[in-house]
XYZ file of N, CA, C and O in Angstrom:
652
model
N 30.890 -23.376 -28.426
C 29.628 -24.081 -28.467
C 29.261 -24.305 -29.930
O 29.293 -23.390 -30.740
N 28.881 -25.483 -30.250
C 28.525 -25.833 -31.623
C 27.148 -25.268 -31.957
O 26.309 -25.065 -31.080
N 26.946 -25.023 -33.243
C 25.685 -24.431 -33.693
C 24.505 -25.354 -33.383
O 23.431 -24.892 -32.974
N 24.661 -26.655 -33.542
C 23.584 -27.610 -33.253
C 23.188 -27.565 -31.776
O 22.007 -27.622 -31.431
N 24.201 -27.454 -30.928
C 23.919 -27.381 -29.494
C 23.137 -26.110 -29.172
O 22.211 -26.123 -28.352
N 23.493 -25.007 -29.798
C 22.790 -23.727 -29.586
C 21.323 -23.851 -30.013
O 20.419 -23.399 -29.317
N 21.071 -24.463 -31.143
C 19.704 -24.654 -31.626
C 18.910 -25.540 -30.668
O 17.724 -25.300 -30.417
N 19.544 -26.569 -30.111
C 18.870 -27.440 -29.152
C 18.501 -26.673 -27.887
O 17.411 -26.836 -27.338
N 19.415 -25.829 -27.422
C 19.134 -25.029 -26.223
C 17.977 -24.055 -26.467
O 17.124 -23.859 -25.606
N 17.955 -23.425 -27.650
C 16.861 -22.506 -27.973
C 15.526 -23.248 -28.020
O 14.520 -22.772 -27.511
N 15.519 -24.426 -28.637
C 14.284 -25.211 -28.726
C 13.826 -25.645 -27.330
O 12.634 -25.599 -27.004
N 14.754 -26.040 -26.500
C 14.428 -26.449 -25.133
C 13.855 -25.279 -24.340
O 12.881 -25.431 -23.599
N 14.451 -24.112 -24.492
C 13.956 -22.919 -23.793
C 12.572 -22.536 -24.276
O 11.714 -22.136 -23.488
N 12.316 -22.663 -25.574
C 10.999 -22.337 -26.126
C 9.936 -23.279 -25.578
O 8.815 -22.867 -25.293
N 10.271 -24.555 -25.410
C 9.317 -25.513 -24.860
C 9.001 -25.191 -23.405
O 7.860 -25.270 -22.970
N 10.035 -24.833 -22.650
C 9.814 -24.468 -21.242
C 9.004 -23.194 -21.134
O 8.194 -23.031 -20.246
N 9.248 -22.242 -22.017
C 8.560 -20.950 -21.973
C 7.064 -21.133 -22.162
O 6.267 -20.479 -21.517
N 6.679 -22.027 -23.060
C 5.256 -22.221 -23.319
C 4.561 -22.843 -22.107
O 3.360 -22.689 -21.942
N 5.301 -23.530 -21.275
C 4.715 -24.174 -20.104
C 4.716 -23.266 -18.884
O 4.171 -23.617 -17.855
N 5.313 -22.087 -18.982
C 5.371 -21.188 -17.826
C 4.004 -20.581 -17.551
O 3.174 -20.433 -18.445
N 3.803 -20.199 -16.313
C 2.565 -19.570 -15.918
C 2.745 -18.056 -15.988
O 3.782 -17.529 -15.605
N 1.727 -17.370 -16.453
C 1.766 -15.917 -16.529
C 0.551 -15.384 -15.783
O -0.573 -15.800 -16.038
N 0.778 -14.476 -14.850
C -0.304 -13.901 -14.065
C -0.584 -12.482 -14.542
O 0.287 -11.631 -14.496
N -1.775 -12.257 -15.002
C -2.184 -10.916 -15.412
C -3.198 -10.334 -14.447
O -3.648 -9.218 -14.617
N -3.623 -11.102 -13.468
C -4.628 -10.650 -12.514
C -4.574 -11.537 -11.281
O -3.845 -12.521 -11.251
N -5.369 -11.196 -10.304
C -5.469 -11.976 -9.085
C -6.170 -13.295 -9.395
O -7.202 -13.300 -10.073
N -5.634 -14.421 -8.957
C -6.292 -15.700 -9.235
C -7.703 -15.746 -8.650
O -7.977 -15.145 -7.613
N -8.604 -16.454 -9.325
C -9.997 -16.528 -8.889
C -10.132 -17.077 -7.479
O -10.990 -16.639 -6.720
N -9.273 -18.028 -7.115
C -9.395 -18.603 -5.773
C -9.035 -17.602 -4.675
O -9.442 -17.743 -3.538
N -8.278 -16.557 -5.012
C -7.938 -15.536 -4.020
C -8.866 -14.333 -4.063
O -8.834 -13.489 -3.187
N -9.682 -14.221 -5.078
C -10.544 -13.054 -5.236
C -11.525 -12.876 -4.072
O -11.720 -11.770 -3.608
N -12.160 -13.929 -3.536
C -13.083 -13.705 -2.417
C -12.387 -13.117 -1.190
O -13.019 -12.444 -0.388
N -11.108 -13.343 -1.043
C -10.388 -12.851 0.127
C -10.092 -11.367 0.057
O -9.675 -10.772 1.040
N -10.264 -10.748 -1.108
C -9.929 -9.335 -1.231
C -10.997 -8.452 -0.630
O -10.719 -7.348 -0.214
N -12.233 -8.925 -0.623
C -13.305 -8.121 -0.060
C -13.798 -7.035 -0.989
O -14.682 -6.273 -0.628
N -13.278 -6.921 -2.174
C -13.721 -5.897 -3.112
C -13.864 -6.519 -4.488
O -13.304 -7.555 -4.780
N -14.611 -5.833 -5.327
C -14.737 -6.271 -6.717
C -13.433 -5.971 -7.435
O -12.666 -5.110 -7.005
N -13.160 -6.658 -8.541
C -11.918 -6.380 -9.271
C -11.832 -4.915 -9.663
O -12.791 -4.336 -10.156
N -10.699 -4.323 -9.391
C -10.478 -2.935 -9.767
C -10.847 -1.931 -8.693
O -10.545 -0.758 -8.826
N -11.528 -2.359 -7.632
C -11.916 -1.432 -6.575
C -10.851 -1.396 -5.499
O -10.386 -2.431 -5.043
N -10.467 -0.210 -5.112
C -9.528 -0.028 -4.013
C -10.273 0.628 -2.884
O -10.841 1.712 -3.059
N -10.319 -0.040 -1.756
C -11.025 0.523 -0.613
C -10.064 0.634 0.559
O -9.367 -0.305 0.885
N -10.038 1.786 1.136
C -9.248 2.028 2.336
C -10.166 2.728 3.318
O -10.280 3.951 3.308
N -10.857 1.951 4.116
C -11.808 2.515 5.053
C -11.136 3.019 6.315
O -10.043 2.575 6.686
N -11.807 3.940 6.968
C -11.267 4.528 8.196
C -11.040 3.466 9.257
O -10.036 3.491 9.955
N -11.957 2.501 9.360
C -11.801 1.491 10.414
C -10.579 0.615 10.164
O -9.857 0.286 11.106
N -10.352 0.249 8.899
C -9.176 -0.567 8.580
C -7.894 0.186 8.897
O -6.976 -0.352 9.522
N -7.822 1.422 8.440
C -6.618 2.219 8.676
C -6.432 2.501 10.166
O -5.309 2.472 10.671
N -7.528 2.751 10.857
C -7.437 3.022 12.292
C -6.938 1.794 13.050
O -6.135 1.921 13.986
N -7.389 0.610 12.657
C -6.940 -0.613 13.325
C -5.446 -0.841 13.110
O -4.728 -1.197 14.044
N -4.989 -0.627 11.888
C -3.561 -0.801 11.609
C -2.757 0.220 12.393
O -1.739 -0.108 13.015
N -3.204 1.473 12.374
C -2.510 2.520 13.118
C -2.491 2.249 14.609
O -1.481 2.473 15.281
N -3.606 1.735 15.136
C -3.676 1.435 16.570
C -2.736 0.286 16.932
O -2.045 0.353 17.957
N -2.678 -0.736 16.097
C -1.755 -1.849 16.354
C -0.301 -1.373 16.334
O 0.508 -1.781 17.161
N 0.013 -0.505 15.384
C 1.378 0.027 15.312
C 1.693 0.853 16.561
O 2.798 0.771 17.114
N 0.726 1.635 17.025
C 0.942 2.443 18.226
C 1.084 1.557 19.469
O 1.942 1.812 20.319
N 0.254 0.505 19.558
C 0.356 -0.422 20.690
C 1.715 -1.123 20.696
O 2.327 -1.303 21.755
N 2.202 -1.510 19.504
C 3.522 -2.133 19.418
C 4.605 -1.147 19.841
O 5.536 -1.506 20.559
N 4.469 0.108 19.424
C 5.418 1.145 19.825
C 5.475 1.252 21.359
O 6.555 1.286 21.948
N 4.300 1.290 21.998
C 4.260 1.400 23.464
C 4.882 0.175 24.135
O 5.618 0.313 25.116
N 4.579 -1.009 23.598
C 5.161 -2.223 24.189
C 6.673 -2.252 24.041
O 7.382 -2.673 24.960
N 7.164 -1.825 22.866
C 8.614 -1.769 22.677
C 9.242 -0.802 23.665
O 10.305 -1.066 24.227
N 8.604 0.337 23.875
C 9.128 1.336 24.813
C 9.169 0.773 26.227
O 10.146 0.947 26.953
N 8.100 0.074 26.604
C 8.005 -0.434 27.977
C 8.823 -1.699 28.208
O 9.426 -1.869 29.269
N 8.858 -2.608 27.237
C 9.390 -3.932 27.481
C 10.713 -4.257 26.777
O 11.415 -5.159 27.211
N 11.037 -3.557 25.709
C 12.208 -3.961 24.921
C 13.464 -3.164 25.249
O 14.549 -3.558 24.833
N 13.304 -2.072 25.955
C 14.504 -1.289 26.296
C 15.229 -1.952 27.453
O 14.629 -2.261 28.474
N 16.521 -2.166 27.295
C 17.262 -2.776 28.415
C 17.345 -1.801 29.589
O 17.679 -0.636 29.414
N 17.013 -2.298 30.768
C 16.998 -1.431 31.940
C 18.346 -1.403 32.665
O 18.833 -0.364 33.042
N 18.941 -2.587 32.854
C 20.143 -2.657 33.678
C 21.398 -3.042 32.902
O 22.458 -3.188 33.493
N 21.314 -3.211 31.604
C 22.469 -3.691 30.840
C 23.471 -2.578 30.562
O 24.662 -2.846 30.417
N 23.018 -1.343 30.460
C 23.932 -0.264 30.089
C 25.087 -0.072 31.081
O 26.227 0.049 30.661
N 24.864 -0.046 32.396
C 26.002 0.148 33.298
C 26.900 -1.085 33.423
O 28.072 -0.967 33.782
N 26.382 -2.265 33.096
C 27.159 -3.488 33.277
C 28.329 -3.564 32.306
O 29.425 -3.997 32.680
N 28.147 -3.148 31.061
C 29.217 -3.230 30.060
C 30.445 -2.423 30.459
O 31.563 -2.979 30.533
N 30.300 -1.126 30.721
C 31.481 -0.352 31.117
C 32.107 -0.842 32.424
O 33.333 -0.816 32.577
N 31.270 -1.311 33.355
C 31.798 -1.794 34.633
C 32.655 -3.048 34.425
O 33.762 -3.149 34.981
N 32.167 -3.981 33.626
C 32.951 -5.181 33.334
C 34.214 -4.834 32.550
O 35.278 -5.444 32.759
N 34.109 -3.861 31.655
C 35.272 -3.437 30.862
C 36.351 -2.852 31.777
O 37.543 -3.130 31.608
N 35.958 -2.051 32.772
C 36.930 -1.464 33.712
C 37.603 -2.541 34.560
O 38.751 -2.380 34.980
N 36.892 -3.622 34.799
C 37.459 -4.707 35.598
C 38.327 -5.645 34.765
O 38.879 -6.604 35.291
N 38.437 -5.373 33.479
C 39.320 -6.160 32.627
C 38.671 -7.349 31.954
O 39.365 -8.187 31.380
N 37.395 -7.455 31.986
C 36.705 -8.560 31.327
C 36.407 -8.183 29.870
O 35.886 -7.102 29.586
N 36.738 -9.064 28.959
C 36.453 -8.835 27.534
C 34.946 -8.810 27.280
O 34.480 -8.189 26.325
N 34.208 -9.438 28.138
C 32.761 -9.465 28.006
C 32.168 -8.059 28.103
O 31.124 -7.771 27.498
N 32.831 -7.165 28.811
C 32.327 -5.802 28.978
C 32.213 -5.072 27.649
O 31.186 -4.441 27.362
N 33.258 -5.133 26.827
C 33.221 -4.464 25.517
C 32.167 -5.102 24.623
O 31.452 -4.398 23.888
N 32.055 -6.414 24.682
C 31.050 -7.097 23.864
C 29.643 -6.708 24.303
O 28.764 -6.468 23.473
N 29.440 -6.608 25.608
C 28.133 -6.222 26.126
C 27.789 -4.782 25.736
O 26.642 -4.492 25.381
N 28.784 -3.892 25.750
C 28.554 -2.511 25.299
C 28.168 -2.494 23.827
O 27.258 -1.766 23.423
N 28.875 -3.298 23.029
C 28.588 -3.360 21.592
C 27.163 -3.861 21.337
O 26.413 -3.277 20.548
N 26.784 -4.946 22.021
C 25.435 -5.504 21.853
C 24.391 -4.495 22.306
O 23.369 -4.293 21.641
N 24.644 -3.823 23.412
C 23.697 -2.838 23.930
C 23.525 -1.671 22.958
O 22.400 -1.214 22.714
N 24.635 -1.205 22.384
C 24.567 -0.101 21.418
C 23.791 -0.528 20.181
O 22.935 0.208 19.685
N 24.087 -1.720 19.653
C 23.372 -2.217 18.473
C 21.885 -2.408 18.766
O 21.045 -2.100 17.947
N 21.587 -2.927 19.957
C 20.188 -3.129 20.340
C 19.453 -1.803 20.364
O 18.341 -1.692 19.848
N 20.063 -0.786 20.964
C 19.435 0.536 21.031
C 19.177 1.098 19.636
O 18.119 1.679 19.373
N 20.142 0.942 18.728
C 19.963 1.454 17.362
C 18.838 0.709 16.643
O 17.996 1.327 15.999
N 18.843 -0.615 16.744
C 17.816 -1.405 16.071
C 16.432 -1.152 16.676
O 15.447 -1.039 15.949
N 16.387 -1.050 17.978
C 15.121 -0.768 18.650
C 14.597 0.609 18.238
O 13.405 0.781 17.978
N 15.489 1.583 18.151
C 15.091 2.917 17.711
C 14.537 2.896 16.293
O 13.525 3.545 15.998
N 15.170 2.133 15.413
C 14.679 2.016 14.035
C 13.299 1.376 14.000
O 12.416 1.823 13.266
N 13.111 0.328 14.785
C 11.819 -0.355 14.820
C 10.741 0.549 15.398
O 9.625 0.616 14.871
N 11.054 1.275 16.445
C 10.078 2.186 17.046
C 9.742 3.334 16.082
O 8.589 3.752 15.993
N 10.747 3.830 15.360
C 10.484 4.864 14.351
C 9.548 4.339 13.266
O 8.649 5.049 12.814
N 9.762 3.096 12.848
C 8.901 2.498 11.823
C 7.471 2.358 12.335
O 6.516 2.640 11.601
N 7.303 1.947 13.587
C 5.958 1.839 14.167
C 5.273 3.199 14.221
O 4.092 3.330 13.890
N 6.007 4.220 14.635
C 5.442 5.565 14.690
C 5.077 6.054 13.291
O 4.031 6.680 13.090
N 5.920 5.762 12.323
C 5.652 6.167 10.939
C 4.388 5.491 10.419
O 3.538 6.141 9.798
N 4.237 4.205 10.678
C 3.038 3.485 10.238
C 1.804 4.071 10.904
O 0.789 4.339 10.248
N 1.871 4.284 12.197
C 0.730 4.822 12.925
C 0.319 6.182 12.372
O -0.857 6.435 12.112
N 1.283 7.061 12.165
C 0.973 8.390 11.641
C 0.515 8.331 10.188
O -0.344 9.102 9.762
N 1.088 7.417 9.424
C 0.763 7.336 8.003
C -0.667 6.852 7.770
O -1.297 7.236 6.783
N -1.185 6.017 8.666
C -2.549 5.530 8.487
C -3.549 6.681 8.547
O -4.482 6.749 7.761
N -3.353 7.600 9.468
C -4.247 8.766 9.555
C -4.119 9.624 8.294
O -5.112 10.058 7.714
N -2.889 9.837 7.862
C -2.645 10.625 6.652
C -3.249 9.944 5.431
O -3.878 10.582 4.587
N -3.085 8.608 5.325
C -3.603 7.866 4.176
C -5.113 7.985 4.080
O -5.654 8.157 2.987
N -5.795 7.871 5.198
C -7.248 7.977 5.170
C -7.672 9.347 4.659
O -8.579 9.459 3.846
N -7.005 10.394 5.116
C -7.345 11.750 4.685
C -7.119 11.905 3.183
O -7.975 12.424 2.458
N -5.992 11.427 2.702
C -5.672 11.554 1.274
C -6.638 10.742 0.427
O -7.124 11.218 -0.599
N -6.944 9.498 0.843
C -7.861 8.662 0.070
C -9.253 9.278 0.016
O -9.922 9.237 -1.017
N -9.698 9.856 1.117
C -11.006 10.494 1.133
C -11.029 11.678 0.177
O -11.985 11.849 -0.589
N -9.981 12.490 0.196
C -9.910 13.632 -0.720
C -9.836 13.164 -2.170
O -10.499 13.740 -3.041
N -9.053 12.117 -2.445
C -8.952 11.586 -3.808
C -10.299 11.049 -4.288
O -10.703 11.303 -5.427
N -10.988 10.297 -3.432
C -12.294 9.755 -3.813
C -13.274 10.870 -4.157
O -13.994 10.787 -5.153
N -13.289 11.912 -3.347
C -14.190 13.037 -3.593
C -13.846 13.734 -4.904
O -14.726 14.027 -5.715
N -12.566 13.978 -5.125
C -12.137 14.657 -6.346
C -12.457 13.822 -7.580
O -12.988 14.331 -8.572
N -12.188 12.530 -7.523
C -12.458 11.654 -8.662
C -13.958 11.563 -8.920
O -14.404 11.618 -10.064
N -14.736 11.453 -7.870
C -16.185 11.366 -8.032
C -16.740 12.626 -8.683
O -17.563 12.552 -9.598
N -16.271 13.815 -8.245
C -16.727 15.065 -8.869
C -16.315 15.120 -10.326
O -17.089 15.513 -11.189
N -15.090 14.727 -10.606
C -14.580 14.789 -11.976
C -15.345 13.842 -12.896
O -15.761 14.228 -13.986
N -15.539 12.617 -12.455
C -16.226 11.631 -13.282
C -17.684 12.020 -13.483
O -18.219 11.902 -14.588
N -18.359 12.489 -12.448
C -19.763 12.846 -12.608
C -19.926 14.037 -13.540
O -20.878 14.097 -14.314
N -19.003 14.983 -13.522
C -19.118 16.121 -14.436
C -18.853 15.694 -15.871
O -19.491 16.192 -16.799
N -17.943 14.762 -16.085
C -17.684 14.253 -17.434
C -18.908 13.500 -17.943
O -19.311 13.650 -19.097
N -19.544 12.715 -17.088
C -20.725 11.954 -17.481
C -21.852 12.898 -17.905
O -22.507 12.669 -18.925
N -22.071 13.946 -17.149
C -23.109 14.919 -17.496
C -22.784 15.598 -18.812
O -23.655 15.773 -19.662
N -21.542 15.968 -19.006
C -21.126 16.602 -20.256
C -21.296 15.645 -21.431
O -21.797 16.028 -22.495
N -20.927 14.383 -21.238
C -21.089 13.389 -22.302
C -22.555 13.209 -22.680
O -22.885 13.044 -23.852
N -23.440 13.244 -21.705
C -24.860 13.093 -21.997
C -25.357 14.208 -22.908
O -26.229 13.996 -23.742
N -24.813 15.389 -22.731
C -25.236 16.518 -23.555
C -24.830 16.369 -25.011
O -25.477 16.917 -25.899
N -23.765 15.639 -25.282
C -23.293 15.476 -26.652
C -23.706 14.145 -27.270
O -23.457 13.903 -28.437
N -24.301 13.297 -26.483
C -24.677 11.971 -26.957
C -26.107 12.020 -27.491
O -27.040 12.335 -26.763
N -26.285 11.679 -28.752
C -27.599 11.747 -29.374
C -28.547 10.679 -28.847
O -29.751 10.771 -29.033
N -28.005 9.674 -28.168
C -28.885 8.619 -27.664
C -29.728 9.107 -26.484
O -30.704 8.467 -26.126
N -29.405 10.250 -25.918
C -30.185 10.762 -24.799
C -31.386 11.576 -25.276
O -32.344 11.743 -24.559
N -31.317 12.088 -26.462
C -32.446 12.813 -27.034
C -32.355 12.703 -28.542
O -31.277 12.875 -29.107
N -33.434 12.407 -29.187
C -33.392 12.326 -30.646
C -33.004 13.670 -31.249
O -33.235 14.717 -30.643
N -32.407 13.646 -32.432
C -31.998 14.906 -33.049
C -33.172 15.871 -33.168
O -34.278 15.491 -33.538
N -32.935 17.102 -32.785
C -33.951 18.147 -32.867
C -34.803 18.272 -31.623
O -35.541 19.238 -31.476
N -34.732 17.312 -30.721
C -35.520 17.401 -29.485
C -34.628 17.852 -28.336
O -33.411 17.724 -28.378
N -35.257 18.364 -27.277
C -34.536 18.864 -26.112
C -33.960 17.695 -25.307
O -34.648 16.707 -25.062
N -32.715 17.819 -24.891
C -32.062 16.817 -24.053
C -32.427 17.096 -22.603
O -32.122 18.145 -22.055
N -33.067 16.146 -21.942
C -33.559 16.331 -20.578
C -32.446 16.453 -19.546
O -32.680 16.824 -18.417
N -31.226 16.124 -19.936
C -30.096 16.241 -19.022
C -29.943 17.681 -18.553
O -29.555 17.954 -17.421
N -30.320 18.630 -19.427
C -30.125 20.042 -19.096
C -31.347 20.654 -18.444
O -31.448 21.862 -18.305
N -32.286 19.867 -18.010
C -33.454 20.397 -17.330
C -34.611 20.592 -18.298
O -34.513 20.339 -19.488
N -35.706 21.025 -17.724
C -36.892 21.259 -18.545
C -36.721 22.480 -19.422
O -36.110 23.480 -19.021
N -37.293 22.416 -20.612
C -37.166 23.515 -21.559
C -38.253 24.541 -21.269
O -39.421 24.198 -21.028
N -37.869 25.819 -21.240
C -38.833 26.902 -21.046
C -39.682 27.025 -22.294
O -39.162 27.019 -23.409
N -40.990 27.146 -22.085
C -41.851 27.345 -23.246
C -41.936 28.827 -23.523
O -42.206 29.635 -22.640
N -41.699 29.202 -24.762
C -41.731 30.608 -25.156
C -43.012 30.889 -25.922
O -43.490 30.066 -26.681
N -43.540 32.072 -25.708
C -44.776 32.446 -26.407
C -44.493 32.817 -27.822
O -43.652 33.442 -28.257
């Protein structure tokens, strides 16, 4: 590759780079759909419960409706009779059972995880709230803007008058 060609490619790439879009945050047009202010993460019990319930309902439907009822004996029976379709039917049935089991496991995991997530988020919120409020109170005690120098800081309660 000639040096001039390399310089042209670099210049072309630089021009394209300046025209690229860079996302550092959620676009404004999508912000109303989040339901929260920027930076707020909310995981309410009702939201998690609905997701968990849907996953559980899907699990039940898969159990009731997706399991093959009469296909399992047909494959070996056709295979014994010399039909190539029998082995293929056994293979499809085995793969279906494995895939269905994986999907049902995923539904159960989602359902169980929603309950766990709510518990963890509630504990995290409580811990963070206690931590932040204690830091705020401590900061007030060291911040001169809460009480002029030499005067009592009201953050620590009323001052006892001594005789």
